Amino acid sequence: MGRRRSNSGDHNGGTQTLVKSVQPKEKQSIKESDIVLWKHPFQTLSYFLCELGYQFSRFLASLFMYRVYVFVLIFFVVNLLVLTYVNGPHQPVVNWCAKKLKWCLYWVGLGVLSSVGLGTGLHTFLLYLGPHIASVTMAAYECGGLNFPEPPYPDKILCPSGVDPRWVATMGNIMKKVWLEATMWGAGTALGELPPYFFAKTARLTGIGQSGDLKDLMELEKKKKNHNKLGYLDRAKLVVEDLIKRVGFFGILLCASVPNPLFDLAGIMCGHFLVPFWTFFGATLIGKAVIKVMIQKVVVITAFNDALVTKLLLSLKYIPKVGSQLQSIVTEYLIKQKEKLHNPTDDGSKGLMDIALNILIFTMISYFAISIVNSLAQAYQKRVTKSNSQKATKKK
């Protein structure tokens, strides 16, 4: 009997030893930072699709919670479609409103894409709004006025046959010409700050679902006592945090009104410190859609007036080795663009500058798409890991 117990004990001990040696290997998982397309493409795509389905299900649940507003919106859209496709004297007004609505939604969408990625967003000001303001500015000085024929404006800019004295090429008139695009883009950037605000507020109230940025903020609070150990970036974050907590609306307004790379964390800070929604969103909307875009318009319009562009072309030749070639390329591009302003025909040919711009846009859009896939895949892995750890804790 004793011998059998000894064998049974040895057997059980061997089994336990085997389980202990295998168990860590089974629980080994890929690090969160390694869930990227260039390291683990298939697993990253799988996690991305799972997280996309999870977020979509949550979105449907939230729609059900606000089903009254959803029904009102559907009713409005259906009536708008009926008015659009039913012939009558109202058609010109409906078509004009539909065109303006599409134009506004286009720029709002670009604004959202610019700020929704927490530092990895698509920089649509440099790709779309800035070049649009620059092209209107250059066309205004070339044509002598801003009363471009519509259509084709804003899809294409052509010089008018006669200059309207109310729309001469001045700083104020150019700003009025592009105010709708700039304001809608700024409103979109304000909307892009809402997801991190709601996420951080929910995490603070429930104590779950903390993102990496929110954890950084929590760690930063712990370091406040040791100011000597803080770097310049951490101290700058503390300045923004104190400004938001002490000044409130006007502090958020100030941060949103100036080019501020740390404002990517403003939504997280305001949500974490339970700043009221309309205080945060109102200040952000005014700062980004009114004050900040006005500053950006002034800068772009000033930089692309005839005098400064001419000086820039003359200064390009002083660049060592490539100055002369660069000057000729830019000059040729500007001449072609000015010719298009007076010529309604378009041969569809593209120069080097157009090709380079298209490559740049494609590269940035690709980077933005890849960053979204990686972020959602990492969020899925983090959520699943936390859920598994909670289940293991309950079993114990």
XYZ file of C-alpha atoms in Angstrom, residues 70-251:
182
model
C -32.378 58.610 -34.051
C -35.988 58.463 -35.239
C -36.121 62.276 -35.532
C -32.915 62.245 -37.576
C -34.222 59.470 -39.846
C -37.487 61.390 -40.332
C -35.544 64.523 -41.273
C -33.322 62.639 -43.732
C -36.289 60.898 -45.375
C -38.098 64.196 -45.861
C -34.950 65.755 -47.282
C -34.630 62.908 -49.784
C -38.277 63.289 -50.796
C -37.801 67.016 -51.368
C -34.653 66.303 -53.370
C -36.174 63.813 -55.807
C -39.675 65.310 -56.189
C -39.863 67.949 -58.923
C -41.225 71.375 -58.069
C -40.380 75.064 -57.601
C -38.449 74.173 -54.465
C -35.755 72.279 -56.377
C -33.227 75.178 -56.774
C -33.344 75.925 -53.039
C -33.070 72.250 -52.084
C -30.156 71.686 -54.481
C -28.341 74.736 -53.117
C -28.866 73.563 -49.517
C -27.779 70.004 -50.385
C -24.601 71.278 -52.040
C -23.731 73.459 -49.052
C -24.493 70.611 -46.639
C -22.192 68.212 -48.513
C -19.463 70.857 -48.588
C -19.785 71.463 -44.838
C -19.800 67.756 -43.979
C -16.707 67.251 -46.136
C -14.703 69.815 -44.156
C -16.122 68.681 -40.810
C -15.019 65.135 -41.649
C -11.518 66.336 -42.511
C -11.373 68.197 -39.205
C -12.406 65.100 -37.262
C -9.720 63.062 -39.011
C -7.146 65.666 -38.035
C -7.705 65.434 -34.270
C -9.326 62.067 -33.596
C -6.091 60.056 -33.587
C -4.452 61.481 -30.420
C -1.307 62.606 -32.220
C -1.558 60.088 -35.068
C -4.412 61.825 -36.877
C -4.369 62.782 -40.527
C -2.988 66.342 -40.646
C -5.684 67.645 -42.939
C -4.786 71.304 -42.473
C -1.467 70.785 -44.237
C -3.019 68.478 -46.832
C -6.348 70.161 -47.588
C -7.355 73.348 -45.772
C -3.964 75.085 -45.958
C -3.527 74.411 -49.710
C -7.156 75.470 -50.334
C -6.622 78.830 -48.588
C -3.313 79.234 -50.423
C -4.885 78.530 -53.819
C -7.716 81.011 -53.179
C -5.173 83.622 -52.053
C -2.955 83.181 -55.120
C -6.008 83.197 -57.412
C -7.309 86.382 -55.783
C -4.062 88.272 -56.429
C -3.758 86.848 -59.941
C -7.372 87.563 -60.945
C -7.626 90.840 -59.037
C -10.859 89.714 -57.387
C -12.663 86.895 -55.613
C -15.971 86.661 -57.463
C -15.003 83.333 -59.057
C -17.740 81.832 -61.270
C -19.789 79.265 -59.375
C -19.884 76.610 -60.660
C -17.076 75.481 -61.056
C -15.956 77.086 -57.751
C -15.093 75.612 -55.248
C -14.234 72.453 -57.218
C -12.128 74.523 -59.590
C -11.049 78.172 -59.537
C -11.357 80.292 -62.671
C -10.794 84.033 -62.977
C -14.038 85.999 -63.459
C -14.637 87.965 -66.671
C -15.056 91.121 -64.607
C -13.999 92.034 -61.084
C -16.751 92.832 -58.600
C -15.659 95.905 -56.575
C -17.123 94.251 -53.461
C -14.738 91.306 -53.883
C -11.376 92.906 -54.577
C -8.252 91.029 -53.451
C -7.820 92.123 -49.830
C -7.005 90.257 -46.638
C -10.539 90.669 -45.271
C -12.248 89.503 -48.466
C -10.028 86.428 -48.742
C -10.804 85.519 -45.133
C -14.537 85.890 -45.841
C -14.198 83.749 -48.970
C -12.788 80.773 -47.047
C -14.552 81.280 -43.700
C -17.064 78.447 -44.220
C -14.412 75.826 -45.032
C -12.155 76.980 -42.191
C -14.967 77.134 -39.623
C -16.326 73.693 -40.533
C -12.825 72.231 -40.380
C -12.262 73.802 -36.954
C -15.616 72.445 -35.730
C -14.547 69.001 -36.925
C -11.308 69.206 -34.941
C -13.372 70.075 -31.845
C -15.623 67.054 -32.443
C -12.518 64.870 -32.754
C -11.617 65.712 -29.142
C -14.870 64.240 -27.770
C -14.064 60.467 -27.835
C -11.058 60.727 -25.478
C -13.074 63.066 -23.230
C -15.948 60.584 -22.850
C -13.557 57.647 -22.506
C -11.559 59.311 -19.733
C -14.704 60.466 -17.943
C -16.166 56.946 -18.044
C -12.867 55.488 -16.827
C -12.763 57.947 -13.920
C -16.352 57.205 -12.858
C -16.146 53.428 -13.258
C -12.442 52.850 -12.589
C -12.035 50.580 -15.619
C -10.821 50.809 -19.184
C -7.864 53.096 -18.629
C -5.923 53.819 -21.800
C -2.189 54.314 -22.036
C -2.578 58.099 -22.152
C -4.770 58.052 -19.043
C -2.253 55.877 -17.212
C 0.463 58.368 -18.149
C -1.677 61.103 -16.635
C -2.133 59.102 -13.425
C 1.619 58.511 -13.196
C 2.225 62.198 -13.822
C 0.055 63.071 -10.830
C 2.174 60.796 -8.638
C 5.338 62.597 -9.763
C 4.070 66.052 -8.754
C 5.839 65.890 -5.405
C 9.245 65.389 -7.073
C 9.446 68.315 -9.510
C 13.175 67.851 -9.946
C 12.620 64.445 -11.562
C 10.166 65.799 -14.150
C 11.286 66.457 -17.700
C 10.336 69.475 -19.782
C 7.455 67.631 -21.431
C 6.025 66.480 -18.082
C 6.257 70.019 -16.701
C 4.479 71.370 -19.772
C 1.703 68.799 -19.228
C 1.414 69.925 -15.610
C 1.074 73.558 -16.736
C -1.778 72.590 -19.084
C -3.386 70.503 -16.336
C -3.225 73.324 -13.765
C -4.555 75.794 -16.335
C -7.560 73.586 -17.056
C -8.286 72.854 -13.379
C -7.908 76.416 -12.064
C -9.117 78.646 -14.919
C -11.692 76.224 -16.364
C -13.486 77.508 -19.464
C -10.958 80.229 -20.272
C -8.026 77.897 -19.666
